[in-house]
Coordinates of C-alpha atoms and ligand atoms in Angstrom, one line a residue:
M1 CA 0.0 0.0 0.0
Q2 CA 1.2 3.5 -0.8
T3 CA 1.9 6.0 2.0
M4 CA 2.4 9.7 2.1
D5 CA 6.1 9.1 2.3
S6 CA 6.4 6.5 -0.4
F7 CA 4.2 8.3 -2.9
N8 CA 5.8 10.9 -5.2
F9 CA 3.2 13.5 -6.1
A10 CA 5.3 15.3 -8.7
G11 CA 3.1 16.2 -11.7
K12 CA 0.1 14.6 -10.1
K13 CA -3.3 16.1 -9.2
A14 CA -4.5 14.8 -5.8
F15 CA -8.1 15.0 -4.6
V16 CA -7.6 15.4 -0.8
R17 CA -10.7 14.8 1.4
V18 CA -10.1 16.9 4.5
D19 CA -12.3 17.7 7.5
F20 CA -12.6 21.5 7.5
N21 CA -15.8 21.3 9.5
V22 CA -14.6 24.0 11.9
P23 CA -16.7 26.0 14.3
L24 CA -17.6 29.5 13.1
D25 CA -18.9 32.5 15.1
E26 CA -21.9 34.6 14.0
N27 CA -19.6 36.7 11.8
F28 CA -18.2 33.5 10.2
N29 CA -14.8 33.8 11.9
I30 CA -13.2 30.5 12.7
T31 CA -13.2 30.0 16.5
D32 CA -11.0 26.9 16.4
D33 CA -8.8 26.0 13.4
T34 CA -7.4 22.8 14.8
R35 CA -8.8 20.7 12.0
I36 CA -7.4 23.0 9.3
R37 CA -3.9 22.9 10.9
A38 CA -4.2 19.1 11.2
A39 CA -4.5 18.7 7.4
M40 CA -1.5 20.9 6.6
P41 CA 1.3 18.3 6.6
T42 CA -0.5 16.3 3.9
L43 CA -1.4 19.3 1.7
K44 CA 2.2 20.7 2.1
K45 CA 3.9 17.5 1.2
I46 CA 1.9 17.2 -2.0
L47 CA 2.7 20.7 -3.1
Q48 CA 6.4 20.4 -2.1
D49 CA 6.7 17.2 -4.2
G50 CA 5.5 19.2 -7.2
G51 CA 1.9 18.0 -7.2
S52 CA -1.3 20.0 -7.1
V53 CA -4.3 19.6 -4.8
I54 CA -8.0 19.7 -5.1
I55 CA -9.4 20.1 -1.6
G56 CA -12.8 18.7 -0.8
S57 CA -14.6 19.0 2.6
H58 CA -18.0 19.4 4.2
L59 CA -19.0 22.1 6.6
G60 CA -22.0 21.7 8.9
R61 CA -25.2 19.9 7.9
P62 CA -26.6 22.0 5.1
K63 CA -29.8 21.1 3.3
G64 CA -28.8 22.3 -0.1
P65 CA -26.6 25.4 -0.9
T66 CA -26.6 27.8 2.1
A67 CA -24.3 30.9 2.4
K68 CA -23.9 30.1 6.1
Y69 CA -22.1 26.8 5.3
S70 CA -19.9 28.0 2.5
L71 CA -16.3 26.9 2.6
R72 CA -15.4 30.3 1.4
H73 CA -15.4 31.3 5.1
V74 CA -12.4 29.1 5.7
L75 CA -10.5 29.9 2.4
P76 CA -8.4 32.8 3.7
R77 CA -7.2 30.7 6.7
V78 CA -6.4 27.7 4.5
S79 CA -4.4 30.0 2.0
E80 CA -2.5 31.6 5.0
L81 CA -1.6 28.3 6.6
L82 CA -0.6 26.6 3.3
G83 CA 1.3 29.7 2.1
V84 CA -0.4 29.5 -1.3
D85 CA -3.3 31.4 -2.8
V86 CA -5.9 28.7 -2.9
D87 CA -8.4 29.1 -5.7
F88 CA -12.1 28.3 -5.2
A89 CA -14.8 26.6 -7.2
N90 CA -18.3 27.8 -6.2
D91 CA -20.0 24.5 -7.1
C92 CA -18.1 21.3 -6.9
M93 CA -20.0 19.8 -9.9
S94 CA -19.8 22.8 -12.3
D95 CA -17.9 23.1 -15.5
E96 CA -15.9 25.8 -13.8
A97 CA -14.8 23.3 -11.1
A98 CA -13.7 20.8 -13.8
A99 CA -11.9 23.5 -15.8
K100 CA -10.1 24.8 -12.7
A101 CA -9.0 21.3 -11.7
A102 CA -7.8 20.6 -15.2
A103 CA -5.8 23.8 -15.3
L104 CA -3.9 23.2 -12.0
K105 CA -0.1 23.5 -12.2
P106 CA 2.4 21.9 -9.9
G107 CA 2.3 23.7 -6.5
Q108 CA -1.2 25.1 -7.0
A109 CA -4.3 24.4 -4.9
L110 CA -8.1 24.5 -5.5
M111 CA -10.8 24.2 -2.9
L112 CA -14.3 23.0 -3.9
E113 CA -17.4 24.4 -2.3
N114 CA -19.0 22.4 0.5
L115 CA -19.6 18.9 -0.9
R116 CA -22.7 18.5 1.2
F117 CA -24.4 21.2 -0.9
Y118 CA -25.2 18.1 -3.0
A119 CA -27.4 15.4 -1.4
E120 CA -25.3 12.9 -3.3
E121 CA -22.3 13.4 -1.0
E122 CA -24.2 11.7 1.9
G123 CA -26.4 9.7 -0.5
K124 CA -29.6 10.8 1.5
P125 CA -32.5 12.8 0.1
V126 CA -32.9 16.2 1.6
G127 CA -35.8 18.6 1.8
L128 CA -38.5 16.0 1.6
P129 CA -41.9 17.3 2.8
E130 CA -43.0 15.9 6.2
T131 CA -46.1 14.6 4.4
A132 CA -44.0 12.4 2.1
T133 CA -45.3 8.8 2.0
E134 CA -43.1 5.8 2.5
E135 CA -43.1 5.1 -1.2
E136 CA -42.1 8.7 -2.0
I137 CA -39.2 8.4 0.6
A138 CA -38.1 5.1 -0.9
A139 CA -38.2 6.5 -4.4
A140 CA -36.2 9.6 -3.4
K141 CA -33.6 7.4 -1.6
K142 CA -33.2 5.3 -4.8
A143 CA -32.9 8.3 -7.0
V144 CA -30.2 9.9 -4.8
K145 CA -28.2 6.6 -4.7
E146 CA -28.4 6.5 -8.5
S147 CA -27.2 10.1 -9.0
Q148 CA -24.5 9.5 -6.4
K149 CA -22.6 7.4 -8.8
E150 CA -22.3 10.2 -11.3
F151 CA -21.4 12.7 -8.6
T152 CA -18.7 10.4 -7.3
R153 CA -17.3 9.6 -10.7
K154 CA -17.1 13.3 -11.6
L155 CA -15.3 14.2 -8.4
A156 CA -12.8 11.4 -9.1
S157 CA -12.3 12.6 -12.6
Y158 CA -10.6 15.8 -11.4
A159 CA -7.6 13.9 -10.0
D160 CA -4.9 11.2 -10.6
V161 CA -4.7 10.2 -7.0
Y162 CA -7.1 10.1 -4.0
V163 CA -5.9 11.0 -0.5
N164 CA -8.2 10.6 2.5
D165 CA -7.2 12.8 5.5
A166 CA -10.6 13.2 7.0
F167 CA -10.6 11.0 10.0
G168 CA -13.6 12.8 11.5
T169 CA -15.8 11.4 8.8
A170 CA -14.1 8.0 8.3
H171 CA -17.1 6.2 9.8
R172 CA -19.3 7.5 7.0
A173 CA -19.7 5.8 3.7
H174 CA -20.1 9.0 1.8
A175 CA -19.1 9.8 -1.8
S176 CA -15.9 11.7 -1.0
T177 CA -14.9 9.7 2.1
A178 CA -15.3 6.2 0.8
L179 CA -17.1 5.5 -2.5
I180 CA -14.6 7.7 -4.6
A181 CA -11.8 5.3 -3.7
D182 CA -13.3 2.7 -6.2
Y183 CA -12.3 5.0 -9.1
F184 CA -8.5 4.7 -8.2
D185 CA -6.3 1.6 -8.4
A186 CA -4.5 0.4 -5.3
D187 CA -1.4 2.4 -6.1
H188 CA -3.3 5.7 -6.4
K189 CA -5.2 5.9 -3.1
L190 CA -3.8 6.5 0.3
F191 CA -4.2 7.9 3.7
G192 CA -3.0 11.4 4.5
Y193 CA -0.7 11.9 7.5
L194 CA -3.5 12.7 9.9
M195 CA -5.5 9.7 9.0
Q196 CA -2.4 7.5 9.2
N197 CA -1.5 8.9 12.7
E198 CA -5.1 8.4 14.0
I199 CA -5.2 4.8 12.8
M200 CA -1.7 4.1 14.3
A201 CA -2.8 5.6 17.7
V202 CA -5.9 3.4 18.0
E203 CA -4.2 0.3 16.8
K204 CA -1.4 0.8 19.3
V205 CA -3.9 1.1 22.2
M206 CA -6.2 -1.7 21.1
N207 CA -3.8 -4.2 19.5
D208 CA -0.3 -3.5 20.6
T209 CA -1.2 -3.0 24.3
Q210 CA 1.4 -2.6 27.0
R211 CA -0.2 -3.6 30.3
P212 CA -1.7 -2.5 32.6
F213 CA -4.2 -0.9 30.2
T214 CA -6.6 1.6 31.8
A215 CA -9.6 3.2 30.2
I216 CA -11.3 6.2 31.7
M217 CA -14.8 6.7 30.5
G218 CA -16.7 9.8 31.6
G219 CA -19.5 11.8 30.1
S220 CA -23.1 12.1 31.0
K221 CA -24.9 8.9 30.1
V222 CA -24.1 5.2 30.2
S223 CA -26.6 4.5 27.3
S224 CA -24.4 6.3 24.8
K225 CA -21.3 4.5 25.8
I226 CA -22.5 1.0 26.3
D227 CA -21.0 -0.6 23.1
I228 CA -17.6 0.9 23.8
I229 CA -17.8 -0.2 27.5
K230 CA -18.5 -3.8 26.5
K231 CA -15.7 -3.8 24.0
L232 CA -13.2 -2.3 26.5
L233 CA -14.1 -4.9 29.1
E234 CA -12.6 -7.5 26.7
K235 CA -9.3 -5.5 26.6
V236 CA -8.6 -3.5 29.6
D237 CA -7.2 -4.3 33.1
N238 CA -8.8 -1.3 34.7
L239 CA -12.0 0.5 33.7
I240 CA -12.7 3.8 35.4
L241 CA -16.4 4.8 34.9
A242 CA -17.2 8.3 36.0
G243 CA -19.1 11.5 35.1
G244 CA -22.8 11.5 35.1
M245 CA -23.1 7.7 34.6
T246 CA -21.8 7.2 38.1
Y247 CA -25.3 7.8 39.5
T248 CA -27.0 5.2 37.4
F249 CA -24.6 2.7 39.0
T250 CA -25.0 4.1 42.5
K251 CA -28.8 4.0 42.2
A252 CA -28.6 0.4 40.9
F253 CA -26.6 -0.5 44.1
G254 CA -29.4 1.1 46.2
G255 CA -27.6 4.4 47.0
K256 CA -29.1 7.8 47.6
I257 CA -28.3 10.1 44.7
G258 CA -30.4 13.2 45.3
N259 CA -31.0 15.1 42.0
S260 CA -28.0 13.7 40.2
I261 CA -28.3 12.7 36.6
V262 CA -29.6 9.2 36.2
E263 CA -31.0 6.8 33.6
D264 CA -33.7 4.9 35.4
D265 CA -34.2 2.5 32.6
K266 CA -30.5 1.5 32.6
L267 CA -30.2 0.3 36.2
Q268 CA -30.2 -3.3 35.2
L269 CA -27.7 -2.6 32.5
A270 CA -25.4 -1.1 35.1
L271 CA -25.5 -4.3 37.2
E272 CA -24.8 -6.3 34.1
I273 CA -21.7 -4.3 33.4
V274 CA -20.5 -4.9 37.0
D275 CA -21.1 -8.7 36.5
L276 CA -19.3 -8.6 33.1
A277 CA -16.3 -6.9 34.6
K278 CA -16.1 -9.6 37.3
E279 CA -16.4 -12.3 34.7
K280 CA -13.6 -10.8 32.6
G281 CA -11.4 -10.1 35.6
V282 CA -11.4 -6.3 35.0
N283 CA -10.9 -4.0 37.9
L284 CA -14.0 -1.7 37.6
V285 CA -13.3 1.6 39.4
L286 CA -16.2 3.9 40.3
A287 CA -16.2 7.1 42.2
T288 CA -16.7 6.9 46.0
D289 CA -17.3 10.6 46.7
A290 CA -18.7 13.6 44.8
K291 CA -18.5 17.4 44.7
I292 CA -22.2 18.2 45.0
A293 CA -24.2 21.3 44.1
D294 CA -27.6 22.7 45.0
S295 CA -28.3 23.5 41.4
F296 CA -26.8 22.8 37.9
S297 CA -24.7 26.0 37.8
N298 CA -21.2 27.1 38.3
D299 CA -22.3 29.4 41.1
A300 CA -24.2 26.8 43.0
K301 CA -23.6 26.2 46.7
T302 CA -21.2 23.2 47.0
A303 CA -20.2 20.5 49.4
F304 CA -18.6 17.0 49.3
A305 CA -20.6 13.8 50.0
P306 CA -20.3 10.0 49.5
V307 CA -21.7 9.2 46.1
N308 CA -24.4 7.0 47.7
D309 CA -25.5 9.6 50.3
I310 CA -26.4 12.7 48.4
P311 CA -29.1 14.8 50.1
D312 CA -32.3 15.6 48.4
G313 CA -32.1 18.8 46.3
W314 CA -28.4 18.3 45.6
E315 CA -26.6 16.7 42.7
G316 CA -23.1 15.3 42.0
L317 CA -21.3 17.4 39.4
D318 CA -17.7 16.3 39.9
I319 CA -15.8 13.6 41.7
G320 CA -14.5 14.3 45.2
P321 CA -10.9 14.3 46.6
E322 CA -11.0 10.6 47.6
S323 CA -12.1 9.5 44.1
E324 CA -9.4 11.8 42.6
K325 CA -6.8 9.9 44.6
I326 CA -8.1 6.5 43.7
F327 CA -8.3 7.3 40.0
A328 CA -4.9 9.0 39.9
E329 CA -3.3 6.0 41.6
V330 CA -4.7 3.6 39.0
I331 CA -3.8 5.8 36.1
K332 CA -0.2 6.5 37.3
N333 CA 0.5 2.8 37.4
S334 CA -0.7 2.2 33.8
K335 CA 1.3 1.6 30.7
T336 CA -1.6 2.2 28.2
I337 CA -4.3 4.8 28.8
L338 CA -7.4 5.7 26.9
W339 CA -9.5 8.7 28.1
N340 CA -12.9 9.4 26.7
G341 CA -15.2 11.9 28.5
P342 CA -14.8 14.3 31.4
V343 CA -15.4 13.0 34.9
G344 CA -17.4 16.0 35.9
V345 CA -19.0 19.1 34.4
F346 CA -15.7 20.5 33.3
E347 CA -17.3 23.4 31.5
F348 CA -18.0 24.9 34.9
D349 CA -14.7 26.1 36.5
N350 CA -16.0 25.0 39.9
F351 CA -16.5 21.5 38.8
D352 CA -13.4 20.8 36.6
H353 CA -11.1 19.8 39.4
G354 CA -11.7 16.0 39.0
S355 CA -11.1 16.1 35.2
R356 CA -8.0 18.2 35.9
A357 CA -6.7 15.5 38.3
V358 CA -7.3 12.8 35.8
A359 CA -5.5 14.8 33.1
D360 CA -2.5 15.5 35.5
A361 CA -2.3 11.8 36.3
I362 CA -2.3 10.9 32.6
V363 CA 0.5 13.4 31.9
E364 CA 2.5 11.9 34.8
A365 CA 2.1 8.4 33.5
T366 CA 3.0 9.5 30.0
K367 CA 6.2 11.1 31.3
K368 CA 7.0 7.7 32.9
G369 CA 6.6 6.0 29.5
A370 CA 2.9 5.1 29.2
Y371 CA 1.1 5.5 25.9
S372 CA -1.9 7.8 26.3
L373 CA -4.7 8.4 23.8
V374 CA -7.3 11.1 24.5
G375 CA -10.3 11.6 22.3
G376 CA -14.0 11.4 21.5
G377 CA -16.8 13.7 22.7
D378 CA -15.7 16.4 25.0
S379 CA -12.4 15.0 26.1
V380 CA -10.4 17.1 23.6
A381 CA -12.1 20.3 24.7
C382 CA -11.3 19.2 28.3
I383 CA -7.6 18.5 27.8
N384 CA -7.3 21.8 25.8
K385 CA -8.9 23.7 28.6
F386 CA -6.1 22.5 30.9
G387 CA -3.4 23.3 28.3
L388 CA -2.1 19.7 28.5
A389 CA -2.8 18.5 24.9
D390 CA 0.9 18.4 24.1
Q391 CA 1.8 16.3 27.2
V392 CA -0.1 13.2 26.3
S393 CA 0.9 10.8 23.5
Y394 CA -2.0 11.5 21.1
V395 CA -5.1 13.6 21.0
S396 CA -7.5 12.3 18.4
T397 CA -9.4 14.7 16.1
G398 CA -12.2 12.1 15.6
G399 CA -15.3 11.9 17.7
G400 CA -17.7 9.2 16.4
A401 CA -15.0 7.8 14.1
L402 CA -12.6 7.2 17.1
L403 CA -15.3 5.6 19.2
E404 CA -16.5 3.3 16.4
M405 CA -12.9 2.2 15.7
I406 CA -12.4 1.4 19.4
E407 CA -15.6 -0.6 19.3
G408 CA -13.9 -2.7 16.7
K409 CA -16.1 -1.6 13.8
V410 CA -14.5 -1.5 10.3
L411 CA -14.7 2.2 9.2
P412 CA -15.8 2.7 5.5
G413 CA -13.2 5.4 5.0
I414 CA -10.4 3.1 6.1
K415 CA -11.7 0.0 4.3
A416 CA -12.1 1.9 1.0
I417 CA -8.3 2.4 1.0
R418 CA -6.7 -0.6 2.7
G419 CA -9.4 -3.2 2.2
Y420 CA -10.2 -3.9 5.9
Ligands
LIG1 P1 -20.4 12.9 26.7 O1 -20.8 13.7 25.4 O2 -21.4 11.8 26.9 O3 -19.0 12.5 26.7 O4 -20.7 13.8 27.9 C1 -20.0 15.0 28.2 C2 -20.7 15.8 29.1 O5 -21.0 15.1 30.3 C3 -20.0 17.1 29.5 O6 -20.7 18.2 28.9 C4 -20.1 17.1 31.0 O7 -20.5 18.4 31.5 C5 -21.2 16.1 31.3 N1 -21.0 15.5 32.7 C6 -19.9 15.0 33.2 N2 -20.2 14.7 34.5 C7 -21.5 15.0 34.8 C8 -22.3 15.0 35.9 N3 -21.8 14.5 37.1 N4 -23.5 15.4 35.8 C9 -24.0 15.9 34.7 N5 -23.3 16.0 33.5 C10 -22.0 15.6 33.6

């Protein structure tokens, strides 16, 4: 298989699928350009080799062409970071786009307008009236799947080689993230550097594991993490479950949780997880104490309490000092660490102490030689808040894609290139 380092792009036109789905403020200023910066090594290498690039991405979830979701908003930043004036095609399927792609010279770059302005990118009909019958929906789905082939073929026709550097959408079988690869032979499709690094990081954690392996899963709900928890129970030595899901476990054990967040229909599931952990010999670590608040607010009155004895009218919004100590001890003795999800409401400064303690312990373990992967959901925002992103082994740019890969699913964007 070709790699970014083995492939010489001289004289070649590369269609590079990136993930420039960046957050914009109300004046369309980029508020976080991490994703744009993450694609730069790939784009720069192609131009330095003497190739040219056709950049394709989505932005947001438009239902047809919408000024708000135009990739023109990110064009100046892309040009600035790349050090090249990037040209723009207003419509990725137009004759203008084809002509501009055909005219690209070595070292030049063209960005296409938001690929999702076409329903064919995702292969799902958009704008169907709510009154549409099942037959009409089925007919619309069939029609868009049919026209998707021509859309994909045309995108592919702009380039000699296909590079996928959009890890954030690797779990989607869309035209530009997966289907397009069929139009290139095995020597002319490859992963960009970002995609390659993301895959290496997950495979190192899941397949080339140094033990003890500890996963820290936080976040609000157990229901949204159940598949990944079950998968991790097959792999880890220690599983720290924290955040809002703590209280579903505590309630299932008969504890008193006050107003804490809880999923009443998942109490049985929580007990099953406990049994499964025992069966697999996994050390399941739950919080023992909490920082509690008398309302869901940064300015709430606070106190500390055992997780199973929270007074009525109060709710647990962070772990307490005893849990911090227990978690840190487990983490510091680990050789492989995966962190997904804050252990408290880290967005409130008064309830980010527990997540900070977890981050500090991960940094310390990393300094002692552990491999640490942080990603998915809010974990990245969390580690960035503490300014510690450069002190862990790898911070993933993927949300859903990362979690699905950890769950052991084959991602369409990866399979399209390497076959598995
Ligand atoms: P998730 O997207 O499932 O990873 O959930 C992340 C969210 O969980 C963050 O916004 C946290 O504020 C929230 N969270 C963490 N701990 C708690 C808690 N004890 N109570 C309520 N929400 C929490």
